[in-house]
Short mmCIF file of C-alpha atoms and ligand atoms in Angstrom, two decimals:
data_model
loop_
_atom_site.label_atom_id
_atom_site.label_comp_id
_atom_site.label_asym_id
_atom_site.label_seq_id
_atom_site.Cartn_x
_atom_site.Cartn_y
_atom_site.Cartn_z
CA MET A 92 -54.25 12.51 29.26
CA ARG A 93 -55.19 15.90 28.70
CA ARG A 94 -54.74 16.59 31.83
CA LEU A 95 -50.48 16.24 31.81
CA LEU A 96 -50.27 18.94 29.27
CA PRO A 97 -50.00 22.46 30.00
CA ALA A 98 -52.92 24.93 30.27
CA PHE A 99 -51.40 26.86 26.90
CA LEU A 100 -51.96 23.69 24.86
CA LEU A 101 -54.93 22.63 25.96
CA LEU A 102 -56.42 25.98 24.98
CA ALA A 103 -55.51 25.24 21.47
CA LEU A 104 -56.03 22.11 21.44
CA PRO A 105 -59.34 21.14 20.58
CA ALA A 106 -59.98 22.88 17.50
CA ALA A 107 -56.17 21.97 15.98
CA ALA A 108 -56.91 18.21 17.19
CA ALA A 109 -59.94 18.15 14.47
CA GLU A 110 -57.68 19.79 11.97
CA GLY A 111 -55.13 17.48 12.69
CA GLU A 112 -57.50 14.65 11.91
CA ALA A 113 -58.92 15.25 8.48
CA VAL A 114 -55.03 15.98 7.74
CA PHE A 115 -54.05 12.34 9.18
CA ARG A 116 -57.23 10.42 7.26
CA ARG A 117 -55.73 12.09 4.37
CA HIS A 118 -52.09 11.88 4.49
CA CYS A 119 -51.27 9.52 6.56
CA ALA A 120 -54.63 7.16 7.77
CA ASN A 121 -53.61 4.83 4.47
CA CYS A 122 -50.41 3.52 6.40
CA HIS A 123 -51.00 4.37 9.99
CA ALA A 124 -53.49 3.18 12.33
CA VAL A 125 -53.72 5.10 15.78
CA ALA A 126 -56.42 2.68 17.62
CA ALA A 127 -55.04 1.04 20.29
CA GLY A 128 -54.09 -2.21 19.72
CA ALA A 129 -54.59 -1.69 15.88
CA PRO A 130 -52.15 -3.96 14.56
CA ALA A 131 -49.77 -2.29 12.16
CA GLY A 132 -50.56 -1.71 8.82
CA PRO A 133 -48.13 -0.65 5.91
CA GLY A 134 -46.51 1.93 8.65
CA PRO A 135 -46.16 1.36 12.47
CA ASN A 136 -49.35 1.95 14.42
CA LEU A 137 -48.78 5.97 15.75
CA GLY A 138 -51.36 5.86 18.55
CA GLY A 139 -49.14 6.41 21.78
CA VAL A 140 -46.28 7.26 19.44
CA VAL A 141 -45.26 10.67 20.87
CA GLY A 142 -43.24 9.60 24.09
CA ARG A 143 -42.31 6.18 23.03
CA LYS A 144 -38.72 5.32 21.72
CA VAL A 145 -37.79 5.83 17.74
CA GLY A 146 -39.05 2.23 15.89
CA GLY A 147 -41.51 1.48 19.42
CA ASP A 148 -43.90 -0.92 18.00
CA PRO A 149 -43.56 -3.77 18.53
CA GLY A 150 -45.75 -5.32 15.79
CA PHE A 151 -43.50 -3.89 12.94
CA ASP A 152 -40.58 -4.32 11.47
CA TYR A 153 -38.23 -0.97 11.68
CA SER A 154 -35.88 -0.07 9.27
CA PRO A 155 -32.67 -0.67 10.50
CA VAL A 156 -32.23 3.71 11.06
CA LEU A 157 -35.25 3.65 13.02
CA GLN A 158 -33.83 0.80 15.22
CA ALA A 159 -30.56 1.93 15.54
CA ALA A 160 -31.93 5.64 16.46
CA GLY A 161 -34.54 3.48 19.33
CA GLU A 162 -31.71 2.07 20.78
CA ALA A 163 -29.41 4.73 21.03
CA GLY A 164 -32.64 5.67 23.51
CA GLN A 165 -34.24 8.59 20.97
CA ARG A 166 -38.21 9.10 22.11
CA TRP A 167 -40.70 11.22 19.98
CA ASP A 168 -42.02 14.19 21.33
CA THR A 169 -44.43 17.01 19.79
CA MET A 170 -41.92 19.15 18.51
CA MET A 171 -40.06 16.43 16.91
CA LEU A 172 -42.89 15.22 15.26
CA GLU A 173 -42.97 18.61 13.60
CA ARG A 174 -39.34 18.77 12.32
CA PHE A 175 -39.73 15.04 11.60
CA LEU A 176 -42.37 15.56 8.89
CA VAL A 177 -40.86 18.55 7.31
CA ASP A 178 -38.57 15.99 6.10
CA PRO A 179 -38.60 12.24 7.04
CA GLU A 180 -35.94 10.81 5.29
CA ALA A 181 -33.94 13.95 5.75
CA MET A 182 -34.25 13.14 9.79
CA PHE A 183 -33.78 9.97 9.14
CA PRO A 184 -31.84 8.36 5.31
CA GLY A 185 -32.41 5.55 5.27
CA LEU A 186 -36.44 5.90 5.96
CA TRP A 187 -38.57 3.06 4.86
CA MET A 188 -41.54 5.05 5.09
CA GLY A 189 -42.38 5.36 1.47
CA ALA A 190 -43.99 9.43 1.90
CA ASN A 191 -43.02 12.37 2.03
CA GLY A 192 -43.69 14.53 4.73
CA LEU A 193 -45.95 17.81 4.98
CA ARG A 194 -45.80 20.86 2.78
CA GLU A 195 -47.61 23.16 5.02
CA ALA A 196 -46.48 23.85 8.31
CA ALA A 197 -50.20 24.41 9.72
CA ASP A 198 -50.24 21.10 8.35
CA ARG A 199 -47.31 19.72 10.35
CA VAL A 200 -47.88 21.26 13.80
CA ALA A 201 -52.08 20.28 13.95
CA VAL A 202 -50.93 16.54 13.13
CA ALA A 203 -48.19 16.63 15.56
CA ARG A 204 -51.01 17.65 17.90
CA TYR A 205 -53.74 15.21 16.82
CA LEU A 206 -50.59 12.32 17.65
CA THR A 207 -50.06 14.04 21.08
CA GLU A 208 -53.49 13.39 21.75
CA GLN A 209 -53.33 9.75 21.21
CA ARG A 210 -51.35 8.98 23.72
CA SER A 211 -52.06 6.18 25.15
CA PRO A 212 -53.47 6.37 29.49
C1 LIG B 310 -47.48 5.19 2.53
C2 LIG B 310 -47.43 4.95 3.65
C3 LIG B 310 -47.51 5.66 4.51
C4 LIG B 310 -47.99 6.41 5.00
C5 LIG B 310 -48.52 7.27 3.74
C6 LIG B 310 -47.28 7.25 6.30
N1 LIG B 310 -46.46 6.78 6.24
FE1 LIG B 310 -45.40 7.25 8.26
N2 LIG B 310 -43.97 5.58 8.50
C7 LIG B 310 -44.79 4.56 7.00
C8 LIG B 310 -44.04 3.55 7.49
C9 LIG B 310 -43.47 2.18 6.68
C10 LIG B 310 -42.92 3.91 7.96
C11 LIG B 310 -41.63 2.79 9.16
C12 LIG B 310 -40.29 3.57 8.25
C13 LIG B 310 -39.05 2.79 8.76
O1 LIG B 310 -39.31 1.05 9.08
O2 LIG B 310 -37.99 3.10 7.79
C14 LIG B 310 -43.14 5.14 8.92
C15 LIG B 310 -42.47 5.97 10.24
C16 LIG B 310 -42.88 6.50 10.94
C17 LIG B 310 -43.11 7.20 11.81
C18 LIG B 310 -41.95 6.70 13.07
C19 LIG B 310 -42.71 6.01 13.63
C20 LIG B 310 -41.72 4.86 15.23
O3 LIG B 310 -42.88 4.41 15.38
O4 LIG B 310 -41.17 5.13 15.22
C21 LIG B 310 -43.80 8.13 11.82
C22 LIG B 310 -43.88 9.55 13.83
C23 LIG B 310 -44.79 8.95 10.78
N3 LIG B 310 -44.84 7.26 10.01
C24 LIG B 310 -45.63 9.85 10.82
C25 LIG B 310 -46.00 9.76 9.72
C26 LIG B 310 -47.41 10.44 9.20
C27 LIG B 310 -47.71 11.89 10.60
C28 LIG B 310 -47.75 10.47 8.04
C29 LIG B 310 -48.70 11.49 7.32
C30 LIG B 310 -48.31 12.99 7.30
C31 LIG B 310 -47.27 9.94 7.73
N4 LIG B 310 -46.07 8.93 8.71
C32 LIG B 310 -47.28 9.27 6.25
C33 LIG B 310 -45.30 4.44 6.11
C34 LIG B 310 -45.82 5.33 5.77
#
């Protein structure tokens, strides 16, 4: 999977990914699994979320706003995740996430990179 990433990102990844995993554990893992095949919890499984359509965990019952975004063809990428985490409800009014974004830009970047690494092969 790393093979697919541009070289400049690859160089920055190992440190950022460890950092991102720690932020994810602290702020997201209560609701989101990332292991492949793990069932959805209170939130959808985020393993492979990058490249996936919005609202794309088949085992999760999404809000109308995320379903509509997915049906309109929106897909998650790293930058979109970073923007989402500034203020999730501002991006998707009516979102059911029940959690705020991340205040620190460095945390948003680290988590978005970590999730980018959790792609299914
Ligand atoms: C209190 C539980 C909870 C926490 C904590 C939480 N989320 Fe969520 N998340 C959800 C729920 C529920 C949804 C589905 C929302 C909906 O259907 O509107 C969601 C949706 C998402 C989605 C859209 C997924 C998709 O398949 O389109 C992303 C991305 C996401 N969360 C990332 C995060 C990240 C990153 C964190 C940590 C910074 C986080 N969430 C923290 C519950 C949570």
